[in-house]
Amino acid sequence: MKLLNKKTTASILVIGNEILSGKTQDININFLAKRFSEIGHILEEVRIVRDNKYQIIKSVKELSKKYSNVFTTGGIGPTHDDITAECIAKAFNRKLVLNKIAHELLKNHYKKTGTELNESRLKMAYIPNNSLLINNSVSAAPGFKVKNVWVMAGVPKIMQAMFLEAVEPKLSKKNKIISKSVKILKPEGDIAVFLTKLQKNHKYLEIGSYPFYKPPDIGTTIIFRHTNDKKIDNAIKVLCKYLTKANIQFLR
Amino acid sequence: MKLLNKKTTASILVIGNEILSGKTQDININFLAKRFSEIGHILEEVRIVRDNKYQIIKSVKELSKKYSNVFTTGGIGPTHDDITAECIAKAFNRKLVLNKIAHELLKNHYKKTGTELNESRLKMAYIPNNSLLINNSVSAAPGFKVKNVWVMAGVPKIMQAMFLEAVEPKLSKKNKIISKSVKILKPEGDIAVFLTKLQKNHKYLEIGSYPFYKPPDIGTTIIFRHTNDKKIDNAIKVLCKYLTKANIQFLR
């Protein structure tokens, strides 16, 4: 089930106790996942870890080795539980240094808003040596990129601005991964044998079967994913022909 | 920042392309995270992987070694992309066998609903040898437990029923992790120095600082977590005393 021959892979590392305690429903993963589909990067894995040095360093190293890009969210603010920058520095044996550009950005931002650039806020200008900065048009404190790891804020509004304005434009654009679906008002067990055959005959496609269960609305959505529209349409044609023959109603 | 001395740890493994493609916003993680806080298990890590044998087997093995319990969601239906059971069997060197009780459950369920128990549906009765079954009051096909790994459905309605009715009652009940918060209408940079001191003086507490940014509503929520109510209240008292002195408004 390869979506592409030369895959550009992605992984996300969510850093934050608030997700693991249940306090916060994460929405960053879904936002990024959709963008990756749009630009043809395959999101292979997501990890969510606590604000814990050992866990963050280990995960970043592992994901950085395995995938083309790693995107982290969370832990780059001014408080004691914001430890992402120092962890990334340690993971790649870099020094955590006062970044002059980041320092200027913070000075200007806080001057404009009449806020004191105190010791805690200054912490946000300490960034691993030789990083590329990621602009933050919302609250100034930048994200940064080290090797293949893009470090972004956790607050969705800020993360989204960073990604759309400063990260996505720098990522290679592959063919968009097209997704089409066929909805069937039958449980998936009714068409599973046929779907297995369909997948075997269209190995290059990603064919997923997703039951929905909200009685009396019980059925299955079949999702086809690939970069090639025609290949998807061919498989859908075969499916629809089968469904018609088997007298199973469907919606395209 | 230890929440407990003798920790009962948990991890979640979400299995499913639909989350990684952005098609589906996961809500199972947040549901489980809240339940774990309630029964005093510490959710240490979450991973989301694709319907990929290598990834599933590797992740299950790693998480099973690291944490007291692993909870998986997704991939136990009747279709070609449901491969969780065979992966769990491989991960623990067990045979995937037709489970007699699961077989009976499916026979009865499909007889009642007038549905054919075909080859694909029968697949849901193939379960790793020597598993404990997890009852499914919604759609009959059971989950199962192998070693410290609890395998559940991915459809939220079914997963929630499985967890509440058949998993949670079997988990050890630790002291509930109590969470209290103080809301401050100031950005977190204003109180970061004090919070660092507060965390140092209350090492046993988990103190988290979470900025919110919906102008003009800009501020910080400070979250305190521990099993001991009194310890939380003591720290909150110290914080509120400081805020009052510094003339910073807050809501408890």
Short mmCIF file of C-alpha atoms in Angstrom, two decimals:
data_model
loop_
_atom_site.label_atom_id
_atom_site.label_comp_id
_atom_site.label_asym_id
_atom_site.label_seq_id
_atom_site.Cartn_x
_atom_site.Cartn_y
_atom_site.Cartn_z
CA MET A 1 0.00 0.00 0.00
CA LYS A 2 2.51 2.59 -1.13
CA LEU A 3 1.07 6.01 -1.77
CA LEU A 4 4.14 7.25 -3.58
CA ASN A 5 7.38 5.74 -4.77
CA LYS A 6 9.65 8.40 -3.40
CA LYS A 7 7.97 9.17 -0.15
CA THR A 8 8.40 12.35 1.81
CA THR A 9 7.49 11.28 5.30
CA ALA A 10 6.45 13.30 8.30
CA SER A 11 6.00 12.75 12.01
CA ILE A 12 4.58 14.93 14.75
CA LEU A 13 5.81 15.14 18.34
CA VAL A 14 3.27 16.77 20.64
CA ILE A 15 4.92 17.94 23.86
CA GLY A 16 2.63 18.69 26.76
CA ASN A 17 1.15 17.32 29.96
CA GLU A 18 -2.13 19.08 29.22
CA ILE A 19 -2.93 16.67 26.39
CA LEU A 20 -2.01 13.58 28.42
CA SER A 21 -3.97 14.71 31.49
CA GLY A 22 -7.13 15.09 29.39
CA LYS A 23 -7.38 18.81 30.14
CA THR A 24 -6.95 19.75 26.50
CA GLN A 25 -8.32 18.11 23.35
CA ASP A 26 -5.51 18.35 20.82
CA ILE A 27 -6.46 19.86 17.47
CA ASN A 28 -2.96 20.50 16.13
CA ILE A 29 -2.48 16.92 14.89
CA ASN A 30 -5.60 17.05 12.73
CA PHE A 31 -4.68 20.47 11.35
CA LEU A 32 -1.19 19.35 10.36
CA ALA A 33 -2.41 15.98 9.03
CA LYS A 34 -4.70 17.76 6.59
CA ARG A 35 -1.96 20.11 5.43
CA PHE A 36 0.44 17.19 4.86
CA SER A 37 -2.14 15.45 2.65
CA GLU A 38 -2.50 18.69 0.72
CA ILE A 39 1.24 18.96 -0.04
CA GLY A 40 1.81 15.24 -0.47
CA HIS A 41 3.83 14.45 2.66
CA ILE A 42 2.91 11.16 4.33
CA LEU A 43 2.29 11.48 8.06
CA GLU A 44 3.66 8.17 9.34
CA GLU A 45 3.62 8.57 13.10
CA VAL A 46 2.57 10.84 15.93
CA ARG A 47 3.82 10.75 19.49
CA ILE A 48 2.51 12.66 22.47
CA VAL A 49 4.87 12.91 25.42
CA ARG A 50 5.02 14.69 28.77
CA ASP A 51 7.15 17.73 29.64
CA ASN A 52 9.95 15.35 30.46
CA LYS A 53 13.54 15.82 29.26
CA TYR A 54 14.37 12.17 28.81
CA GLN A 55 11.18 11.43 26.87
CA ILE A 56 11.47 14.47 24.60
CA ILE A 57 15.13 13.93 23.75
CA LYS A 58 14.66 10.22 23.04
CA SER A 59 11.57 10.76 20.88
CA VAL A 60 13.10 13.59 18.85
CA LYS A 61 16.21 11.53 18.10
CA GLU A 62 14.20 8.48 17.07
CA LEU A 63 11.72 10.35 14.88
CA SER A 64 14.43 12.50 13.29
CA LYS A 65 16.27 9.37 12.15
CA LYS A 66 13.17 7.62 10.84
CA TYR A 67 11.30 10.32 8.91
CA SER A 68 12.03 13.10 6.39
CA ASN A 69 10.66 15.76 8.75
CA VAL A 70 9.62 16.01 12.38
CA PHE A 71 7.22 18.71 13.57
CA THR A 72 7.01 19.43 17.27
CA THR A 73 4.31 21.46 19.01
CA GLY A 74 4.44 22.86 22.53
CA GLY A 75 6.92 23.78 25.22
CA ILE A 76 8.56 26.91 23.79
CA GLY A 77 7.03 29.50 26.12
CA PRO A 78 8.62 31.41 29.02
CA THR A 79 7.68 29.20 31.99
CA HIS A 80 9.42 26.43 33.93
CA ASP A 81 7.54 23.69 32.06
CA ASP A 82 8.73 24.96 28.66
CA ILE A 83 11.76 22.80 28.05
CA THR A 84 11.58 21.99 24.34
CA ALA A 85 14.45 24.28 23.21
CA GLU A 86 16.95 22.88 25.74
CA CYS A 87 15.87 19.32 24.87
CA ILE A 88 16.32 19.83 21.13
CA ALA A 89 19.74 21.37 21.80
CA LYS A 90 20.75 18.32 23.86
CA ALA A 91 19.31 15.87 21.32
CA PHE A 92 21.58 17.26 18.60
CA ASN A 93 24.56 18.28 20.77
CA ARG A 94 24.11 21.95 20.11
CA LYS A 95 24.61 24.83 22.47
CA LEU A 96 21.56 26.77 23.59
CA VAL A 97 22.53 30.37 22.84
CA LEU A 98 20.93 33.81 22.89
CA ASN A 99 19.85 34.23 19.27
CA LYS A 100 20.39 37.85 18.21
CA ILE A 101 17.52 38.00 15.74
CA ALA A 102 15.12 36.35 18.18
CA HIS A 103 16.29 38.81 20.84
CA GLU A 104 15.55 41.77 18.52
CA LEU A 105 12.12 40.35 17.63
CA LEU A 106 11.21 40.06 21.30
CA LYS A 107 12.58 43.52 22.16
CA ASN A 108 10.52 45.15 19.40
CA HIS A 109 7.38 43.17 20.21
CA TYR A 110 7.42 43.92 23.93
CA LYS A 111 8.34 47.55 23.34
CA LYS A 112 5.28 47.89 21.09
CA THR A 113 2.97 46.23 23.59
CA GLY A 114 4.48 48.08 26.57
CA THR A 115 5.48 44.88 28.28
CA GLU A 116 8.70 44.23 30.14
CA LEU A 117 11.14 41.86 28.44
CA ASN A 118 12.01 40.14 31.70
CA GLU A 119 14.31 37.18 32.37
CA SER A 120 11.53 34.63 31.70
CA ARG A 121 10.55 36.12 28.38
CA LEU A 122 14.19 36.41 27.35
CA LYS A 123 14.38 32.62 27.71
CA MET A 124 12.37 32.43 24.47
CA ALA A 125 15.32 33.96 22.58
CA TYR A 126 17.62 31.11 23.67
CA ILE A 127 17.68 28.81 20.72
CA PRO A 128 19.99 25.94 19.64
CA ASN A 129 23.05 27.19 17.78
CA ASN A 130 22.75 27.36 13.98
CA SER A 131 18.99 27.07 13.87
CA LEU A 132 16.74 28.49 11.20
CA LEU A 133 14.13 30.71 12.87
CA ILE A 134 10.41 30.17 12.25
CA ASN A 135 8.55 33.46 12.23
CA ASN A 136 5.67 33.98 14.68
CA SER A 137 3.31 36.70 13.45
CA VAL A 138 1.02 36.32 16.45
CA SER A 139 3.18 36.72 19.54
CA ALA A 140 6.73 37.25 18.15
CA ALA A 141 8.62 34.49 20.02
CA PRO A 142 9.91 32.43 17.09
CA GLY A 143 9.99 28.71 16.52
CA PHE A 144 13.10 27.19 14.97
CA LYS A 145 14.41 24.39 12.80
CA VAL A 146 17.36 22.14 13.67
CA LYS A 147 18.32 19.48 11.12
CA ASN A 148 14.97 18.04 9.99
CA VAL A 149 13.07 19.07 13.15
CA TRP A 150 10.65 22.00 12.99
CA VAL A 151 9.86 23.34 16.47
CA MET A 152 6.56 25.19 16.80
CA ALA A 153 4.33 26.62 19.51
CA GLY A 154 1.52 24.59 21.09
CA VAL A 155 -1.22 27.24 21.15
CA PRO A 156 -3.23 26.35 17.99
CA LYS A 157 -3.58 29.92 16.75
CA ILE A 158 0.17 30.49 16.96
CA MET A 159 1.12 27.04 15.63
CA GLN A 160 -1.16 27.46 12.63
CA ALA A 161 0.27 30.88 11.78
CA MET A 162 3.81 29.53 12.08
CA PHE A 163 3.07 26.55 9.90
CA LEU A 164 1.12 28.30 7.16
CA GLU A 165 3.32 31.39 6.93
CA ALA A 166 6.80 30.12 7.68
CA VAL A 167 6.99 26.32 7.55
CA GLU A 168 4.80 25.11 4.70
CA PRO A 169 6.35 27.55 2.16
CA LYS A 170 9.74 25.95 2.88
CA LEU A 171 8.60 22.34 2.51
CA SER A 172 8.95 20.54 -0.80
CA LYS A 173 5.61 20.32 -2.56
CA LYS A 174 4.75 16.85 -3.71
CA ASN A 175 1.60 15.88 -5.50
CA LYS A 176 -1.44 16.37 -3.32
CA ILE A 177 -2.79 13.15 -1.90
CA ILE A 178 -6.30 12.94 -3.28
CA SER A 179 -8.96 11.32 -1.15
CA LYS A 180 -12.30 10.12 -2.48
CA SER A 181 -14.96 8.16 -0.70
CA VAL A 182 -17.94 5.90 -1.31
CA LYS A 183 -20.54 5.63 1.43
CA ILE A 184 -22.44 2.36 1.84
CA LEU A 185 -25.42 1.87 4.12
CA LYS A 186 -24.31 -1.64 5.04
CA PRO A 187 -21.95 -2.78 7.78
CA GLU A 188 -18.42 -3.39 6.55
CA GLY A 189 -18.67 -7.15 7.12
CA ASP A 190 -20.98 -7.31 4.09
CA ILE A 191 -18.33 -6.10 1.67
CA ALA A 192 -15.08 -7.08 3.37
CA VAL A 193 -14.32 -10.02 1.08
CA PHE A 194 -14.76 -7.88 -2.00
CA LEU A 195 -12.66 -5.06 -0.51
CA THR A 196 -9.79 -7.45 0.16
CA LYS A 197 -9.85 -8.45 -3.52
CA LEU A 198 -10.10 -4.80 -4.57
CA GLN A 199 -7.06 -3.89 -2.47
CA LYS A 200 -5.09 -6.83 -3.92
CA ASN A 201 -5.89 -5.70 -7.45
CA HIS A 202 -5.04 -2.05 -6.70
CA LYS A 203 -1.98 -2.45 -4.49
CA TYR A 204 -0.72 1.07 -5.12
CA LEU A 205 -3.90 2.61 -3.66
CA GLU A 206 -4.60 3.12 0.03
CA ILE A 207 -8.09 1.70 0.51
CA GLY A 208 -9.56 2.15 3.98
CA SER A 209 -12.83 0.87 5.38
CA TYR A 210 -14.40 2.97 8.15
CA PRO A 211 -17.58 1.83 9.84
CA PHE A 212 -19.91 4.44 11.27
CA TYR A 213 -22.33 3.54 14.00
CA LYS A 214 -24.98 6.08 14.91
CA PRO A 215 -28.19 3.98 14.79
CA PRO A 216 -30.23 3.96 12.68
CA ASP A 217 -27.36 5.33 10.57
CA ILE A 218 -25.13 2.27 10.35
CA GLY A 219 -22.77 1.78 7.45
CA THR A 220 -19.30 2.04 6.02
CA THR A 221 -17.26 4.71 4.32
CA ILE A 222 -14.67 3.42 1.88
CA ILE A 223 -11.82 5.88 1.43
CA PHE A 224 -9.43 5.78 -1.52
CA ARG A 225 -6.15 7.73 -1.31
CA HIS A 226 -3.48 8.30 -3.91
CA THR A 227 -1.82 11.14 -5.78
CA ASN A 228 -3.27 9.93 -9.08
CA ASP A 229 -6.92 10.83 -9.59
CA LYS A 230 -7.40 8.39 -12.45
CA LYS A 231 -6.17 5.40 -10.47
CA ILE A 232 -8.67 6.20 -7.73
CA ASP A 233 -11.50 6.58 -10.21
CA ASN A 234 -10.69 3.23 -11.80
CA ALA A 235 -10.93 1.43 -8.47
CA ILE A 236 -14.13 3.26 -7.53
CA LYS A 237 -15.64 2.21 -10.86
CA VAL A 238 -14.92 -1.44 -10.07
CA LEU A 239 -16.42 -1.06 -6.60
CA CYS A 240 -19.58 0.64 -7.83
CA LYS A 241 -20.10 -1.99 -10.50
CA TYR A 242 -19.90 -4.66 -7.80
CA LEU A 243 -22.25 -2.80 -5.46
CA THR A 244 -24.84 -2.33 -8.21
CA LYS A 245 -24.67 -6.02 -9.10
CA ALA A 246 -25.00 -7.02 -5.42
CA ASN A 247 -27.94 -4.65 -4.99
CA ILE A 248 -26.18 -2.59 -2.33
CA GLN A 249 -27.05 1.10 -2.25
CA PHE A 250 -24.23 3.59 -2.17
CA LEU A 251 -23.45 7.31 -2.26
CA ARG A 252 -20.47 8.77 -4.09
CA MET B 1 7.61 16.40 39.39
CA LYS B 2 6.41 13.02 40.56
CA LEU B 3 2.69 12.68 40.90
CA LEU B 4 2.92 9.48 42.91
CA ASN B 5 5.66 7.39 44.40
CA LYS B 6 4.45 4.06 43.10
CA LYS B 7 3.24 5.03 39.69
CA THR B 8 0.80 3.05 37.63
CA THR B 9 1.60 4.18 34.13
CA ALA B 10 -0.42 3.99 30.95
CA SER B 11 0.17 4.46 27.25
CA ILE B 12 -2.19 4.55 24.28
CA LEU B 13 -1.51 3.20 20.81
CA VAL B 14 -3.93 4.55 18.22
CA ILE B 15 -3.93 2.39 15.09
CA GLY B 16 -5.43 3.90 11.99
CA ASN B 17 -4.63 5.69 8.75
CA GLU B 18 -7.79 7.79 9.12
CA ILE B 19 -6.27 9.78 12.00
CA LEU B 20 -2.94 10.31 10.20
CA SER B 21 -4.60 11.35 6.93
CA GLY B 22 -6.58 14.05 8.73
CA LYS B 23 -9.91 12.48 7.77
CA THR B 24 -10.84 11.85 11.39
CA GLN B 25 -10.30 13.99 14.48
CA ASP B 26 -9.40 11.53 17.23
CA ILE B 27 -11.46 11.81 20.41
CA ASN B 28 -10.49 8.49 22.02
CA ILE B 29 -7.23 9.82 23.47
CA ASN B 30 -8.95 12.62 25.36
CA PHE B 31 -11.67 10.27 26.63
CA LEU B 32 -9.13 7.77 27.96
CA ALA B 33 -6.84 10.49 29.35
CA LYS B 34 -9.69 11.81 31.49
CA ARG B 35 -10.57 8.33 32.76
CA PHE B 36 -6.93 7.63 33.68
CA SER B 37 -6.79 10.82 35.75
CA GLU B 38 -9.97 9.70 37.47
CA ILE B 39 -8.52 6.33 38.54
CA GLY B 40 -5.01 7.61 39.20
CA HIS B 41 -3.11 6.04 36.30
CA ILE B 42 -0.51 8.33 34.72
CA LEU B 43 -0.77 8.54 30.94
CA GLU B 44 2.90 8.82 29.94
CA GLU B 45 2.84 8.48 26.17
CA VAL B 46 0.57 8.20 23.15
CA ARG B 47 1.53 6.95 19.71
CA ILE B 48 -0.51 7.07 16.55
CA VAL B 49 0.61 4.71 13.79
CA ARG B 50 -0.62 3.58 10.38
CA ASP B 51 -2.23 0.23 9.55
CA ASN B 52 1.25 -1.16 9.08
CA LYS B 53 2.40 -4.47 10.56
CA TYR B 54 5.98 -3.46 11.25
CA GLN B 55 4.98 -0.20 12.96
CA ILE B 56 2.24 -1.78 15.08
CA ILE B 57 4.35 -4.71 16.28
CA LYS B 58 7.35 -2.52 17.11
CA SER B 59 5.25 0.07 18.98
CA VAL B 60 3.30 -2.52 20.98
CA LYS B 61 6.50 -4.25 22.09
CA GLU B 62 8.17 -0.99 23.12
CA LEU B 63 5.18 0.42 24.98
CA SER B 64 4.42 -2.89 26.69
CA LYS B 65 7.95 -2.98 28.13
CA LYS B 66 7.92 0.64 29.26
CA TYR B 67 4.53 1.11 30.90
CA SER B 68 2.21 -0.72 33.32
CA ASN B 69 -0.57 -0.88 30.73
CA VAL B 70 -0.99 -0.27 27.01
CA PHE B 71 -4.38 0.51 25.50
CA THR B 72 -4.81 0.16 21.76
CA THR B 73 -7.71 1.50 19.70
CA GLY B 74 -8.62 0.55 16.15
CA GLY B 75 -8.03 -2.20 13.63
CA ILE B 76 -10.14 -5.05 15.04
CA GLY B 77 -12.95 -5.03 12.46
CA PRO B 78 -13.63 -7.47 9.61
CA THR B 79 -11.88 -5.77 6.68
CA HIS B 80 -8.46 -6.09 5.03
CA ASP B 81 -7.09 -3.04 6.87
CA ASP B 82 -7.94 -4.51 10.30
CA ILE B 83 -4.67 -6.15 11.27
CA THR B 84 -4.35 -5.41 14.99
CA ALA B 85 -5.11 -8.95 16.22
CA GLU B 86 -2.51 -10.62 14.01
CA CYS B 87 0.07 -7.96 14.94
CA ILE B 88 -0.50 -8.41 18.67
CA ALA B 89 -0.21 -12.18 18.22
CA LYS B 90 3.12 -11.72 16.42
CA ALA B 91 4.40 -9.17 18.93
CA PHE B 92 4.00 -11.71 21.76
CA ASN B 93 4.70 -14.90 19.81
CA ARG B 94 1.18 -16.21 20.25
CA LYS B 95 -0.92 -18.14 17.79
CA LEU B 96 -3.95 -16.40 16.33
CA VAL B 97 -6.74 -18.93 16.98
CA LEU B 98 -10.50 -19.17 16.62
CA ASN B 99 -11.68 -18.22 20.11
CA LYS B 100 -14.71 -20.35 21.03
CA ILE B 101 -16.37 -17.75 23.24
CA ALA B 102 -15.86 -14.99 20.68
CA HIS B 103 -17.25 -17.33 18.02
CA GLU B 104 -20.38 -17.95 20.11
CA LEU B 105 -20.82 -14.22 20.78
CA LEU B 106 -20.68 -13.46 17.07
CA LYS B 107 -23.02 -16.35 16.16
CA ASN B 108 -25.63 -15.15 18.64
CA HIS B 109 -25.29 -11.51 17.68
CA TYR B 110 -25.63 -12.07 13.95
CA LYS B 111 -28.46 -14.58 14.42
CA LYS B 112 -30.36 -11.94 16.38
CA THR B 113 -29.77 -9.25 13.79
CA GLY B 114 -30.46 -11.60 10.86
CA THR B 115 -27.00 -11.05 9.40
CA GLU B 116 -24.77 -13.68 7.84
CA LEU B 117 -21.69 -14.61 9.87
CA ASN B 118 -19.50 -14.74 6.78
CA GLU B 119 -15.78 -15.40 6.44
CA SER B 120 -14.88 -11.72 7.02
CA ARG B 121 -16.93 -11.38 10.18
CA LEU B 122 -15.57 -14.67 11.49
CA LYS B 123 -12.11 -13.06 11.34
CA MET B 124 -13.16 -11.02 14.39
CA ALA B 125 -13.28 -14.26 16.45
CA TYR B 126 -9.61 -15.00 15.70
CA ILE B 127 -7.79 -13.81 18.77
CA PRO B 128 -4.29 -14.44 20.16
CA ASN B 129 -4.11 -17.63 22.22
CA ASN B 130 -4.71 -17.26 25.97
CA SER B 131 -6.23 -13.79 25.77
CA LEU B 132 -8.74 -12.36 28.16
CA LEU B 133 -11.79 -11.20 26.17
CA ILE B 134 -13.10 -7.63 26.50
CA ASN B 135 -16.87 -7.53 26.22
CA ASN B 136 -18.46 -5.38 23.51
CA SER B 137 -22.05 -4.53 24.41
CA VAL B 138 -22.55 -2.48 21.24
CA SER B 139 -21.63 -4.74 18.33
CA ALA B 140 -20.57 -8.03 19.97
CA ALA B 141 -17.10 -8.49 18.42
CA PRO B 142 -14.92 -8.50 21.54
CA GLY B 143 -11.65 -6.79 22.30
CA PHE B 144 -8.98 -8.72 24.17
CA LYS B 145 -6.09 -8.45 26.57
CA VAL B 146 -2.67 -10.04 26.06
CA LYS B 147 -0.09 -9.50 28.80
CA ASN B 148 -0.48 -5.82 29.74
CA VAL B 149 -2.00 -4.79 26.39
CA TRP B 150 -5.73 -4.02 26.19
CA VAL B 151 -6.99 -4.14 22.61
CA MET B 152 -10.14 -2.13 21.90
CA ALA B 153 -12.22 -0.97 18.95
CA GLY B 154 -11.61 2.37 17.25
CA VAL B 155 -15.21 3.54 16.82
CA PRO B 156 -15.63 5.88 19.84
CA LYS B 157 -19.05 4.57 20.86
CA ILE B 158 -17.77 0.98 20.95
CA MET B 159 -14.41 1.85 22.51
CA GLN B 160 -16.08 3.82 25.30
CA ALA B 161 -18.50 0.98 26.09
CA MET B 162 -15.63 -1.53 26.16
CA PHE B 163 -13.51 0.65 28.42
CA LEU B 164 -16.21 1.68 30.89
CA GLU B 165 -17.92 -1.71 31.16
CA ALA B 166 -15.11 -4.20 30.76
CA VAL B 167 -11.68 -2.59 31.09
CA GLU B 168 -11.87 0.05 33.82
CA PRO B 169 -13.51 -2.32 36.35
CA LYS B 170 -10.46 -4.60 36.00
CA LEU B 171 -7.85 -1.86 36.44
CA SER B 172 -6.38 -1.14 39.86
CA LYS B 173 -7.89 1.98 41.35
CA LYS B 174 -5.32 4.43 42.58
CA ASN B 175 -6.08 7.76 44.14
CA LYS B 176 -7.76 10.10 41.70
CA ILE B 177 -5.43 12.74 40.30
CA ILE B 178 -7.01 15.99 41.40
CA SER B 179 -6.66 18.98 39.15
CA LYS B 180 -7.26 22.58 40.25
CA SER B 181 -6.63 25.74 38.35
CA VAL B 182 -6.09 29.46 38.81
CA LYS B 183 -6.84 31.74 35.88
CA ILE B 184 -4.82 34.92 35.47
CA LEU B 185 -5.58 37.67 32.97
CA LYS B 186 -1.90 38.29 32.33
CA PRO B 187 0.45 36.61 29.86
CA GLU B 188 2.52 33.86 31.42
CA GLY B 189 5.77 35.81 31.05
CA ASP B 190 4.57 38.07 33.86
CA ILE B 191 4.55 35.30 36.44
CA ALA B 192 7.06 32.82 35.06
CA VAL B 193 9.81 33.67 37.57
CA PHE B 194 7.46 33.20 40.48
CA LEU B 195 6.09 29.94 39.04
CA THR B 196 9.59 28.51 38.73
CA LYS B 197 10.12 29.21 42.44
CA LEU B 198 6.71 27.77 43.29
CA GLN B 199 7.51 24.56 41.38
CA LYS B 200 10.89 24.29 43.16
CA ASN B 201 9.22 24.64 46.55
CA HIS B 202 6.48 22.14 45.68
CA LYS B 203 8.44 19.53 43.75
CA TYR B 204 5.88 16.77 44.29
CA LEU B 205 3.17 18.77 42.49
CA GLU B 206 2.70 18.95 38.75
CA ILE B 207 2.36 22.67 38.04
CA GLY B 208 1.57 23.57 34.46
CA SER B 209 1.28 26.99 32.84
CA TYR B 210 -1.07 27.23 29.85
CA PRO B 211 -1.41 30.48 27.96
CA PHE B 212 -4.66 31.22 26.20
CA TYR B 213 -4.79 33.65 23.33
CA LYS B 214 -8.17 34.75 22.05
CA PRO B 215 -7.82 38.56 22.00
CA PRO B 216 -8.94 40.48 23.93
CA ASP B 217 -8.99 37.41 26.21
CA ILE B 218 -5.28 36.88 26.78
CA GLY B 219 -3.98 35.19 29.87
CA THR B 220 -2.71 32.10 31.59
CA THR B 221 -4.25 29.13 33.33
CA ILE B 222 -2.11 27.59 36.03
CA ILE B 223 -2.97 23.95 36.61
CA PHE B 224 -2.03 22.04 39.75
CA ARG B 225 -2.19 18.23 39.73
CA HIS B 226 -1.67 15.73 42.51
CA THR B 227 -3.53 13.02 44.36
CA ASN B 228 -3.45 15.04 47.58
CA ASP B 229 -5.99 17.85 47.73
CA LYS B 230 -4.30 19.58 50.65
CA LYS B 231 -0.91 19.80 48.94
CA ILE B 232 -2.57 21.48 45.98
CA ASP B 233 -4.44 23.93 48.18
CA ASN B 234 -1.25 24.88 50.00
CA ALA B 235 0.51 25.78 46.77
CA ILE B 236 -2.52 27.66 45.46
CA LYS B 237 -2.57 29.66 48.69
CA VAL B 238 1.03 30.71 48.16
CA LEU B 239 0.30 31.67 44.55
CA CYS B 240 -2.79 33.72 45.43
CA LYS B 241 -0.93 35.54 48.17
CA TYR B 242 1.73 36.50 45.64
CA LEU B 243 -0.81 37.57 43.02
CA THR B 244 -2.66 39.76 45.50
CA LYS B 245 0.59 41.39 46.59
CA ALA B 246 1.62 41.97 42.95
CA ASN B 247 -1.80 43.42 42.17
CA ILE B 248 -2.57 40.78 39.56
CA GLN B 249 -6.21 39.81 39.23
CA PHE B 250 -7.07 36.12 39.24
CA LEU B 251 -9.99 33.70 39.22
CA ARG B 252 -10.03 30.46 41.19
#
